[in-house]
């Protein structure tokens, strides 16, 4: 077993996030059962006050989750010297079966918490808390995920055996092996490149249409999620090749290394933020018929959509810049 | 957006004024908070720079080291082994090394003795490390007499003192000639302590090691990367252990922060009551209190981190050094290269600021949701 300060910190974060979210979902359960906006009872008043606590707790959880996501990838990266065969985060995450599930859970919890906070923001602007049941229903969905995250992360960190010979990005992200990563790596560059820019045009089109027709919300949310997937696939399929200037190196984590000017830290944040905004905008939009939110939601949705489009635009600009300034010629 | 920023600006403004109104109360918490950050960041900065130092030092060492094992213990390596090692494809140079330790009862310390063929030392000449020169009060030209294994004293002349810049490596080092070494320790002829190999292609080091293990079954090849890995693991482990022991301090701090946030003075309660009565919403009070925590955390974090930085890189690393560095009689006196690592700042934020926020969230919410009339009355 290995132990570093970052692992202690990661476990601390996971424990406190799971703890606060469980605490919040305990309150959420009561709210779901007893909430009655028309009642003036003492219980209702107490519940209304609790809503402030829950949104503060969730805000904290989101911030902590973001920190934990960064720390997790960074820790995996820094431990790569400890394992035979590992050269970056991929190898270290592959040491046992819990590494990638833990990472995926972290990303999922991050997006769900972001959507929750956006819902909460809109809900607070409506005078009668119209989204309260939707919000707390979602919270009850997030809670088990944070517990699962704590469990997988604990399993992962406890199972870090330095004797294990792992396989690194070279073998996971290679066209000869099997699995999702290998499938993505073996995508031919030209169609992948076309697909990448087509997806960009799609989100732009859907986004612009959505700014005028609010009923397109679910389509925009789905497109944002789709674009997130396409972007990750593009990073694995060809963007990484251009950055590393190597036709066989497909790793999405090596982008975070000093050797490549930490370019990943410029590339991932706009993508994650834009996806979160896009998801939020799309999920909020269908509630625009609620009387108390009729003016709030269209404004909020427009703002979020613009932010999402700006984020995606930044991501595409950065990617295009990386492709253009690269010395690699992938398509002759 | 500007309206939102404006609002936050006024909130910060109010919060700062409120913090300054209760100076002594907040100063106490701030001091304890900064001390906590200081303790954690000292450990991190120190172990991180020790790791870095080890990596830099090992950068120029040979890729593979070969020892001979007899009954699981390190034994002298016969000179006849050098030839088969040289014949392994990919090996560009092989050198037998002679080295050992010498316990000097006069200063109750161990010296590291090593034969330096490239220094062209005369039979009785030695070069010594700076710490050794200090402790035995030797300078160039002095004679150091050491008893040999036969009991006869061997006079050795100090021909030079090793550069103080290399003290981390050479503090207790004594370089001598092969003749001097063999007279002092009297090892069997045609034997070496171990052998070092230079490998043309660094990436082949592991394959070369496998070939050595096959060709010479009684040998133990050690890779440079393995040594580095061990150093990493050891420092990581020590750092983690210190972190866990500091956990008790963290818990005490969380209780203090909770207590401080929960136990509002009558005056503070009245303030909140008045703010609500003049139209502040619960959300505003909550935001104001969160800003208070954020400002306090930021100040404490910066102060604690800066203090730790100074302590580790310029103040002599008194704290935690014995736990993290290890110790010896002839300990090198060295200065660490200053460096800040993002990962460590993140980890530090997670172990100091996050617990503070967790501890204060519920008390803050309690204070913010109190009824104005209730708090003003009572």
PDB file of N, CA, C and O in Angstrom, chain A residues 10 21 86 90 103 110 146 178-179 191 206 234 273 275 324:
ATOM      1  N   UNK A  10      -7.408  13.487  -0.420  1.00  0.00           N
ATOM      2  CA  UNK A  10      -8.505  12.984  -1.254  1.00  0.00           C
ATOM      3  C   UNK A  10      -9.546  12.261  -0.418  1.00  0.00           C
ATOM      4  O   UNK A  10     -10.754  12.453  -0.603  1.00  0.00           O
ATOM      5  N   UNK A  21     -23.428  15.704   1.802  1.00  0.00           N
ATOM      6  CA  UNK A  21     -24.544  15.402   0.894  1.00  0.00           C
ATOM      7  C   UNK A  21     -25.553  14.472   1.570  1.00  0.00           C
ATOM      8  O   UNK A  21     -26.766  14.642   1.424  1.00  0.00           O
ATOM      9  N   UNK A  86       3.911   2.091 -15.681  1.00  0.00           N
ATOM     10  CA  UNK A  86       3.073   3.298 -15.756  1.00  0.00           C
ATOM     11  C   UNK A  86       3.930   4.488 -16.145  1.00  0.00           C
ATOM     12  O   UNK A  86       5.029   4.651 -15.642  1.00  0.00           O
ATOM     13  N   UNK A  90      -2.837   7.348 -16.760  1.00  0.00           N
ATOM     14  CA  UNK A  90      -3.566   6.186 -17.281  1.00  0.00           C
ATOM     15  C   UNK A  90      -3.097   4.904 -16.626  1.00  0.00           C
ATOM     16  O   UNK A  90      -3.907   4.101 -16.159  1.00  0.00           O
ATOM     17  N   UNK A 103     -12.896   7.868 -11.216  1.00  0.00           N
ATOM     18  CA  UNK A 103     -12.765   9.107 -11.987  1.00  0.00           C
ATOM     19  C   UNK A 103     -14.104   9.467 -12.647  1.00  0.00           C
ATOM     20  O   UNK A 103     -14.552  10.624 -12.589  1.00  0.00           O
ATOM     21  N   UNK A 110     -19.732  15.864 -10.309  1.00  0.00           N
ATOM     22  CA  UNK A 110     -19.446  17.274 -10.582  1.00  0.00           C
ATOM     23  C   UNK A 110     -20.549  17.884 -11.459  1.00  0.00           C
ATOM     24  O   UNK A 110     -21.098  18.938 -11.141  1.00  0.00           O
ATOM     25  N   UNK A 146     -22.283   9.980  -4.385  1.00  0.00           N
ATOM     26  CA  UNK A 146     -21.119  10.422  -3.593  1.00  0.00           C
ATOM     27  C   UNK A 146     -20.627   9.295  -2.700  1.00  0.00           C
ATOM     28  O   UNK A 146     -19.425   9.144  -2.481  1.00  0.00           O
ATOM     29  N   UNK A 178      -8.395  -3.928 -27.039  1.00  0.00           N
ATOM     30  CA  UNK A 178      -9.861  -3.879 -27.117  1.00  0.00           C
ATOM     31  C   UNK A 178     -10.400  -2.927 -26.064  1.00  0.00           C
ATOM     32  O   UNK A 178      -9.707  -2.532 -25.146  1.00  0.00           O
ATOM     33  N   UNK A 179     -11.681  -2.593 -26.184  1.00  0.00           N
ATOM     34  CA  UNK A 179     -12.316  -1.725 -25.200  1.00  0.00           C
ATOM     35  C   UNK A 179     -12.594  -0.347 -25.782  1.00  0.00           C
ATOM     36  O   UNK A 179     -12.210  -0.046 -26.912  1.00  0.00           O
ATOM     37  N   UNK A 191     -12.123  11.218 -40.770  1.00  0.00           N
ATOM     38  CA  UNK A 191     -13.535  11.271 -40.374  1.00  0.00           C
ATOM     39  C   UNK A 191     -13.714  11.827 -38.956  1.00  0.00           C
ATOM     40  O   UNK A 191     -14.681  12.547 -38.696  1.00  0.00           O
ATOM     41  N   UNK A 206     -27.783  24.435 -32.771  1.00  0.00           N
ATOM     42  CA  UNK A 206     -28.798  24.154 -31.747  1.00  0.00           C
ATOM     43  C   UNK A 206     -28.835  25.293 -30.740  1.00  0.00           C
ATOM     44  O   UNK A 206     -29.904  25.765 -30.330  1.00  0.00           O
ATOM     45  N   UNK A 234     -12.358  13.162 -29.467  1.00  0.00           N
ATOM     46  CA  UNK A 234     -11.448  13.867 -30.376  1.00  0.00           C
ATOM     47  C   UNK A 234     -10.068  14.016 -29.748  1.00  0.00           C
ATOM     48  O   UNK A 234      -9.046  13.867 -30.423  1.00  0.00           O
ATOM     49  N   UNK A 273     -16.775  23.413 -18.049  1.00  0.00           N
ATOM     50  CA  UNK A 273     -17.675  24.504 -17.669  1.00  0.00           C
ATOM     51  C   UNK A 273     -18.794  24.624 -18.697  1.00  0.00           C
ATOM     52  O   UNK A 273     -19.979  24.724 -18.340  1.00  0.00           O
ATOM     53  N   UNK A 275     -19.985  22.381 -20.749  1.00  0.00           N
ATOM     54  CA  UNK A 275     -20.918  21.264 -20.655  1.00  0.00           C
ATOM     55  C   UNK A 275     -21.877  21.459 -19.485  1.00  0.00           C
ATOM     56  O   UNK A 275     -23.087  21.235 -19.605  1.00  0.00           O
ATOM     57  N   UNK A 324      -3.078  23.525 -35.658  1.00  0.00           N
ATOM     58  CA  UNK A 324      -2.367  24.321 -36.671  1.00  0.00           C
ATOM     59  C   UNK A 324      -0.893  24.509 -36.342  1.00  0.00           C
ATOM     60  O   UNK A 324      -0.050  24.490 -37.232  1.00  0.00           O
TER      61      UNK A 324
END
